[in-house]
Amino acid sequence: MRTETSTAVRHFRTALLVLLVLSSAVFANVKKIKKAKASDNPGQYISFSEPLSEAARERHALDRLTFGPRPGDFAAIHKMGLKKWLDLQLHPEKIAENPELAEHLEPLETLRLGIHDTYTHYPSPQMIRAVALGRGQLPEDPDLRAVVVRLAERYQARQQAKAGAPTPPASISVGIGSQTLLTQNAPVAVAKESAAKDANDDSDLEPKVKLSDILSAQQMDTLKNGKPEQKTALLESIPAAERMDFVYALHQPQRQQLMNLAPVTLRRQLMLAVNPQNVVAADLSEGKLQRAIYSERQLQELLVDFWFNHFNVYLNKGQERYSLPTYEREAIRPYVFGKFCDMLLATAKSPAMLFYLDNWQSVGVGSAENANPRKKNKRGLNENYGREIMELHTLGVDGGYTQQDVINMARCLTGWTIANEKKGGGFEYNDKMHDKGQKVVLGHVIAAGGGMNDGLEVLKIVAHHPSTAHFISLRLAQRFVADNPPPALVDRMAKTFLESDGDLRKVMETMVTSGEFWSKGAYQAKVKTPFEMVVSAVRATNAQVTSAFLLANTLQQLGEPLYRKLEPTGYSSANTEWVSSASLLARMNFALALANNRVPGIKINQDSWQAMVQDDPMRLAHFLLEQDPSAATRNAIEKALGDTELQKQLMANAKAGPPRLPSLIAGLTLGSPEFQKR
Amino acid sequence: MPSRRIFLKNSALAMMGVGSVPTWLGRAVYAQNAPTERKKILIAIFQRGAVDGLNVVVPHGEPNYYALRPSIALPRPNGTETGAIDLDGHFGLNPALKALKPLWDKKQLAIVEAVGSPDPTRSHFDAQDYMESGTPGMKNTYDGWLNRALVREQTPSPLRAISLSTDLPRTLRGPNDALAIGNLNDFQVKDAKASATFEGMYGATTDTVLNGTGKETFEAIRIVQGITKLPYTPSNGAHYPNGRLGQSLQQIARVIRAGVGLEVAFTDVGGWDTHVNEVGQQPHQGQLANLLRDFGDALAAFSQDMGDRMADITVVTMSEFGRTAKENGDRGTDHGHANVMFALGGGVRGGKVYGDWPGLEREQLYEGRDLNVTTDFRTVLSELVSKQMGNRDLSHIFPGFHGPAAKGILDV
């Protein structure tokens, strides 16, 4: 017998169907996040098809698209709504910047200067050497002049010492930049060498005045035995006119300690008196940390970090530090939401990159310069940049270029050099250095007889190459999604890249509206790099950072000294890179130091902590993690709290100083496994 | 179990107050015979910046050496402290290395000449990378030769492979665990209670990577603390110089003394990139001499400190490339090609200069400017790896290398 579906049921079914279709359409518009179908990605990526809950999504946004949540960020994002928040981060010009940031950046003058001006106001060791040898000009500014005169005298004294009896080698390098890599055409390398080695060894500064002539007996005592705040106050009380004598009169360890304690402005003055080039380096790190911590435009700052790494330059090669502020400010930052080809071109024309990868002295074999019979010491083609452009900046090592492409790329870029390199000049195209022969790069013929246009053309070719689209997308997905991101996502990002002519904002949009981004596979899947860990700890505790100098030093210990990645590959964000015994240990020690307010220049207001801890110690852990601590962490902390010996210790210490228990719990939380993840 | 007790009693571990046998000893302890603490040890020292080999081991018997370096050549052996220290009538040591002469005489120092990389690069970055990865010309290698040279073990000692540096160098990166220790005394969590709590957390966390590394970290901390608790003074009157190399070697010595299963160690020294004023007013003084004095003194001190133990230890030195045969216009030298390597230790057939010296006549120079490479650095390292570390899987350790695997530097 035939079963007839009643009309009512049929109508009902139709209505239900219509309702379903309508509602999914509605949801599709509201969410605009494309769900990743399980079939999109191969089996091993299955977790990238499992979507996150709404609360988890908010957390994920803060974890991945900022340097870490601050107290109150969750409430704010929830109130605003994720979609609006994302839109703002993708259009940072719409976000009002944190006024605190501007205050913190204000003293960091070098960040705003061009290369030449940086040399003028912060003389390099070569310039000081030139003055010492009677060849250089003294600065007009009287304070700066006094500094240069002093340092020139010091140079002369050290040269005399070197020429005589063997002097002991430089003391143990304090770390930063212990590798000195000098360029081939660097006739003043010895000054660079000594300066680089001595950047942290100024033990032989000759005091003209004794310390006891500047300080009273009480001040001498403070200097020796005072608390950090007292030492800082002492430093600030020295009149400006006496400051240089004071700084020179100190022993090197005292000087170093005062530099660590000093507020930014004072520290810069001290450093300027002793080693001007160090101010340039210190400003860079200070600026980068302050922006990461305080900027409201968090995604932009993450991307500046990403793209600087992608187009890495090493601060300690030659005098690279003088071109780095300009590099980051003009060749990287303006383009992070712009077009890739524009960023590539800007880096290719930057003195920083031209020097770092040696293109500035790459001369074509058949060039006019080499044809000159009177030219001694002929220079040759330098392939370094030609190779790295393709291997690291655009196509990627598997992108399908050959050794011949590398050579020809380099030939196209001959002549792209630096004007007056030693005096801090900018980009210059020198036709005499250029190889005017015909070149074939990636199958494209660059006709003979060209000039600067050869380089422009070949940069356009690589900037728009499909391998580049894929490589850039992969790199972005590795940083923002997972170390091994699902290929389907990378393919879609690459497609966007190609269709939008390399519009990086659009590529980011494809990524942050993808199902894979908002999936369980991506959630908490990345280990924080040292930079991310340090900044997230400062943000989670809402610490006030008056000087990030010691944070920069901490990053040295954690294995990621800022701007100091020697290799053009830049710092990796892969989890395996950062999980080693030494680095874990350093993170734990940093967490404890920070939580106990033992990092000079950083202060955490712990008023609210005590109340939280009295209520329930886990409340503080929850507050800092913005989630319940894991069972492992919870059990470990509770076990510690249950320990009678600890209780006695804490009781004893409570009378001596600020309550230790909240600091301990905070330190344990910031050093916990879950705080290392994002 | 009597054998375990005897073992522990005789080892430094007993003094550490290690309650139970650390897991990494487990396999060894249950072996038939109690293992000796005396494993063979290989120490690699990298001179970063391309040291000027021609002024380190001076080819004083080579007339062109003096023609090429009118202002910076070291004088022929002349009985004073200014001249090269003769080794075999043709080569001599830079006088600043006089601390190494006794080792040469005792046949514990071998020198390999004209050794280097087949890759022509003169970029510091690339060349160091190639030498550390052990794969010249290949940029994709993510690990290092010394890590690959370690034989896989079930439960290796956490301090089996250490680097005296803040970061783990490429040389020691790879599938086997290796530890970067900046300073033994700093290798700890600075609060004992926090340390125990962290250990609990990382030991129980569900994140497998952090869990694994966490466990290693705390085992390593325990061992290092045991080491730093042991009083230590250099033996046999050895005195380490104050520079970084001296301090690093002293720490390595301490770790060896403690008998905690060290197999390989790495450290580096920078500053060798002498483009300008390589020598002082006189060639036996100045930048290079100062660096070499520290270098030689540190190596000699280490050897003296280790004493008889040196029979099981080999130290090898290397640098990414050498420098130009001819001096430049700045009393210095520029980037070159072949260089010199040292091998020190009791197992070394020392007192000899190995390698095929190609000469310094113009037509004998590489590209008319540099000492020519006649021995691949991997030949030297292969021999050390197979004889010292007992790992003969050379095609895995030096992939793509088909050259000779020994120069007879080590006794079999």
Tab-separated table of N, CA and C in Angstrom, chain B residues 11-79:
chain	number	residue	atom	x	y	z
B	11	SER	N	81.325	7.571	41.803
B	11	SER	CA	81.106	8.651	40.856
B	11	SER	C	80.752	9.936	41.595
B	12	ALA	N	80.898	10.957	40.915
B	12	ALA	CA	80.591	12.274	41.477
B	12	ALA	C	79.126	12.393	41.834
B	13	LEU	N	78.311	11.549	41.216
B	13	LEU	CA	76.883	11.626	41.479
B	13	LEU	C	76.573	11.406	42.939
B	14	ALA	N	77.387	10.535	43.560
B	14	ALA	CA	77.141	10.254	44.965
B	14	ALA	C	77.244	11.544	45.775
B	15	MET	N	78.171	12.382	45.366
B	15	MET	CA	78.356	13.618	46.107
B	15	MET	C	77.249	14.607	45.841
B	16	MET	N	76.517	14.371	44.780
B	16	MET	CA	75.454	15.306	44.460
B	16	MET	C	74.239	15.078	45.315
B	17	GLY	N	74.245	13.963	45.998
B	17	GLY	CA	73.051	13.660	46.771
B	17	GLY	C	71.889	13.294	45.880
B	18	VAL	N	72.216	12.723	44.751
B	18	VAL	CA	71.136	12.283	43.878
B	18	VAL	C	70.528	11.048	44.503
B	19	GLY	N	69.284	11.176	44.905
B	19	GLY	CA	68.643	10.099	45.665
B	19	GLY	C	68.532	8.828	44.869
B	20	SER	N	67.840	8.911	43.778
B	20	SER	CA	67.683	7.698	42.975
B	20	SER	C	68.527	7.846	41.734
B	21	VAL	N	68.757	6.753	41.097
B	21	VAL	CA	69.584	6.807	39.896
B	21	VAL	C	68.846	7.604	38.822
B	22	PRO	N	69.467	8.604	38.277
B	22	PRO	CA	68.781	9.356	37.232
B	22	PRO	C	68.415	8.438	36.077
B	23	THR	N	67.318	8.709	35.435
B	23	THR	CA	66.835	7.789	34.405
B	23	THR	C	67.861	7.524	33.324
B	24	TRP	N	68.672	8.546	33.031
B	24	TRP	CA	69.575	8.353	31.913
B	24	TRP	C	70.682	7.368	32.239
B	25	LEU	N	70.884	7.103	33.487
B	25	LEU	CA	71.885	6.117	33.842
B	25	LEU	C	71.316	4.708	33.793
B	26	GLY	N	69.979	4.677	33.787
B	26	GLY	CA	69.324	3.372	33.929
B	26	GLY	C	69.887	2.300	33.046
B	27	ARG	N	69.974	2.629	31.757
B	27	ARG	CA	70.423	1.609	30.823
B	27	ARG	C	71.834	1.177	31.152
B	28	ALA	N	72.678	2.136	31.470
B	28	ALA	CA	74.080	1.821	31.727
B	28	ALA	C	74.227	0.963	32.977
B	29	VAL	N	73.461	1.317	33.999
B	29	VAL	CA	73.631	0.624	35.277
B	29	VAL	C	73.308	-0.856	35.187
B	30	TYR	N	72.313	-1.162	34.399
B	30	TYR	CA	71.943	-2.571	34.338
B	30	TYR	C	72.801	-3.366	33.366
B	31	ALA	N	73.784	-2.703	32.813
B	31	ALA	CA	74.718	-3.431	31.947
B	31	ALA	C	75.543	-4.386	32.801
B	32	GLN	N	76.088	-5.350	32.148
B	32	GLN	CA	76.854	-6.384	32.841
B	32	GLN	C	77.957	-5.807	33.725
B	33	ASN	N	78.800	-5.010	33.095
B	33	ASN	CA	79.883	-4.404	33.874
B	33	ASN	C	79.531	-2.954	34.136
B	34	ALA	N	79.875	-2.512	35.337
B	34	ALA	CA	79.615	-1.108	35.618
B	34	ALA	C	80.378	-0.282	34.592
B	35	PRO	N	79.722	0.618	33.928
B	35	PRO	CA	80.405	1.377	32.888
B	35	PRO	C	81.412	2.333	33.509
B	36	THR	N	82.452	2.603	32.777
B	36	THR	CA	83.396	3.604	33.292
B	36	THR	C	82.772	4.971	33.071
B	37	GLU	N	83.125	5.922	33.917
B	37	GLU	CA	82.627	7.281	33.682
B	37	GLU	C	83.354	7.869	32.496
B	38	ARG	N	84.443	7.244	32.101
B	38	ARG	CA	85.301	7.879	31.133
B	38	ARG	C	84.831	7.607	29.715
B	39	LYS	N	83.887	8.440	29.296
B	39	LYS	CA	83.477	8.367	27.897
B	39	LYS	C	84.478	9.201	27.118
B	40	LYS	N	84.513	8.941	25.821
B	40	LYS	CA	85.350	9.798	24.987
B	40	LYS	C	84.603	11.086	24.715
B	41	ILE	N	85.369	12.143	24.620
B	41	ILE	CA	84.753	13.457	24.511
B	41	ILE	C	85.334	14.216	23.334
B	42	LEU	N	84.462	14.882	22.601
B	42	LEU	CA	84.902	15.709	21.481
B	42	LEU	C	84.464	17.145	21.745
B	43	ILE	N	85.408	18.063	21.670
B	43	ILE	CA	85.083	19.477	21.903
B	43	ILE	C	85.405	20.254	20.637
B	44	ALA	N	84.438	21.004	20.157
B	44	ALA	CA	84.630	21.788	18.941
B	44	ALA	C	84.654	23.271	19.302
B	45	ILE	N	85.649	23.976	18.779
B	45	ILE	CA	85.764	25.411	19.049
B	45	ILE	C	85.740	26.147	17.712
B	46	PHE	N	84.822	27.076	17.588
B	46	PHE	CA	84.677	27.796	16.326
B	46	PHE	C	85.251	29.194	16.465
B	47	GLN	N	86.220	29.513	15.645
B	47	GLN	CA	86.760	30.880	15.633
B	47	GLN	C	85.978	31.661	14.590
B	48	ARG	N	85.083	32.510	15.091
B	48	ARG	CA	84.182	33.207	14.174
B	48	ARG	C	84.808	34.484	13.650
B	49	GLY	N	84.725	34.661	12.362
B	49	GLY	CA	85.255	35.876	11.767
B	49	GLY	C	86.373	35.592	10.792
B	50	ALA	N	86.721	34.322	10.632
B	50	ALA	CA	87.758	33.944	9.658
B	50	ALA	C	89.152	34.345	10.137
B	51	VAL	N	89.733	33.490	10.964
B	51	VAL	CA	91.059	33.768	11.517
B	51	VAL	C	92.116	33.661	10.404
B	52	ASP	N	93.137	34.455	10.483
B	52	ASP	CA	94.175	34.452	9.464
B	52	ASP	C	95.146	33.298	9.685
B	53	GLY	N	94.780	32.137	9.172
B	53	GLY	CA	95.577	30.921	9.374
B	53	GLY	C	97.037	31.076	9.002
B	54	LEU	N	97.314	31.876	7.981
B	54	LEU	CA	98.703	32.002	7.529
B	54	LEU	C	99.570	32.724	8.545
B	55	ASN	N	98.946	33.464	9.441
B	55	ASN	CA	99.722	34.081	10.513
B	55	ASN	C	99.558	33.355	11.839
B	56	VAL	N	98.768	32.297	11.839
B	56	VAL	CA	98.633	31.477	13.036
B	56	VAL	C	99.704	30.384	12.989
B	57	VAL	N	99.691	29.645	11.889
B	57	VAL	CA	100.774	28.687	11.638
B	57	VAL	C	101.552	29.266	10.467
B	58	VAL	N	102.695	29.770	10.762
B	58	VAL	CA	103.459	30.593	9.819
B	58	VAL	C	104.278	29.703	8.878
B	59	PRO	N	104.071	29.807	7.569
B	59	PRO	CA	104.884	28.994	6.633
B	59	PRO	C	106.232	29.677	6.378
B	60	HIS	N	107.059	29.710	7.412
B	60	HIS	CA	108.289	30.507	7.310
B	60	HIS	C	109.275	29.961	6.293
B	61	GLY	N	109.062	28.720	5.900
B	61	GLY	CA	109.945	28.157	4.879
B	61	GLY	C	109.505	28.534	3.477
B	62	GLU	N	108.442	29.299	3.355
B	62	GLU	CA	107.854	29.637	2.062
B	62	GLU	C	108.296	31.056	1.704
B	63	PRO	N	109.173	31.229	0.749
B	63	PRO	CA	109.694	32.581	0.473
B	63	PRO	C	108.602	33.571	0.110
B	64	ASN	N	107.613	33.116	-0.635
B	64	ASN	CA	106.597	34.061	-1.075
B	64	ASN	C	105.765	34.632	0.086
B	65	TYR	N	105.764	33.913	1.185
B	65	TYR	CA	105.045	34.419	2.357
B	65	TYR	C	105.555	35.804	2.720
B	66	TYR	N	106.857	35.983	2.642
B	66	TYR	CA	107.430	37.272	3.013
B	66	TYR	C	107.243	38.304	1.915
B	67	ALA	N	107.235	37.847	0.685
B	67	ALA	CA	106.994	38.784	-0.415
B	67	ALA	C	105.561	39.295	-0.398
B	68	LEU	N	104.626	38.422	-0.031
B	68	LEU	CA	103.213	38.799	-0.034
B	68	LEU	C	102.841	39.654	1.172
B	69	ARG	N	103.613	39.559	2.232
B	69	ARG	CA	103.218	40.239	3.473
B	69	ARG	C	104.355	41.066	4.052
B	70	PRO	N	104.778	42.065	3.314
B	70	PRO	CA	105.939	42.830	3.770
B	70	PRO	C	105.784	43.442	5.151
B	71	SER	N	104.570	43.883	5.511
B	71	SER	CA	104.482	44.493	6.844
B	71	SER	C	103.897	43.591	7.912
B	72	ILE	N	103.223	42.512	7.510
B	72	ILE	CA	102.550	41.772	8.574
B	72	ILE	C	103.002	40.329	8.724
B	73	ALA	N	104.033	39.938	7.978
B	73	ALA	CA	104.507	38.562	8.118
B	73	ALA	C	105.226	38.403	9.453
B	74	LEU	N	105.133	37.192	10.036
B	74	LEU	CA	105.887	36.922	11.262
B	74	LEU	C	107.321	36.522	10.851
B	75	PRO	N	108.308	37.074	11.527
B	75	PRO	CA	109.698	36.770	11.137
B	75	PRO	C	110.002	35.282	11.274
B	76	ARG	N	111.011	34.842	10.530
B	76	ARG	CA	111.469	33.466	10.656
B	76	ARG	C	111.969	33.236	12.078
B	77	PRO	N	111.985	31.975	12.520
B	77	PRO	CA	112.459	31.696	13.877
B	77	PRO	C	113.839	32.310	14.073
B	78	ASN	N	113.959	33.127	15.116
B	78	ASN	CA	115.206	33.857	15.306
B	78	ASN	C	115.680	33.813	16.755
B	79	GLY	N	115.141	32.895	17.512
B	79	GLY	CA	115.607	32.751	18.890
B	79	GLY	C	115.079	33.794	19.830
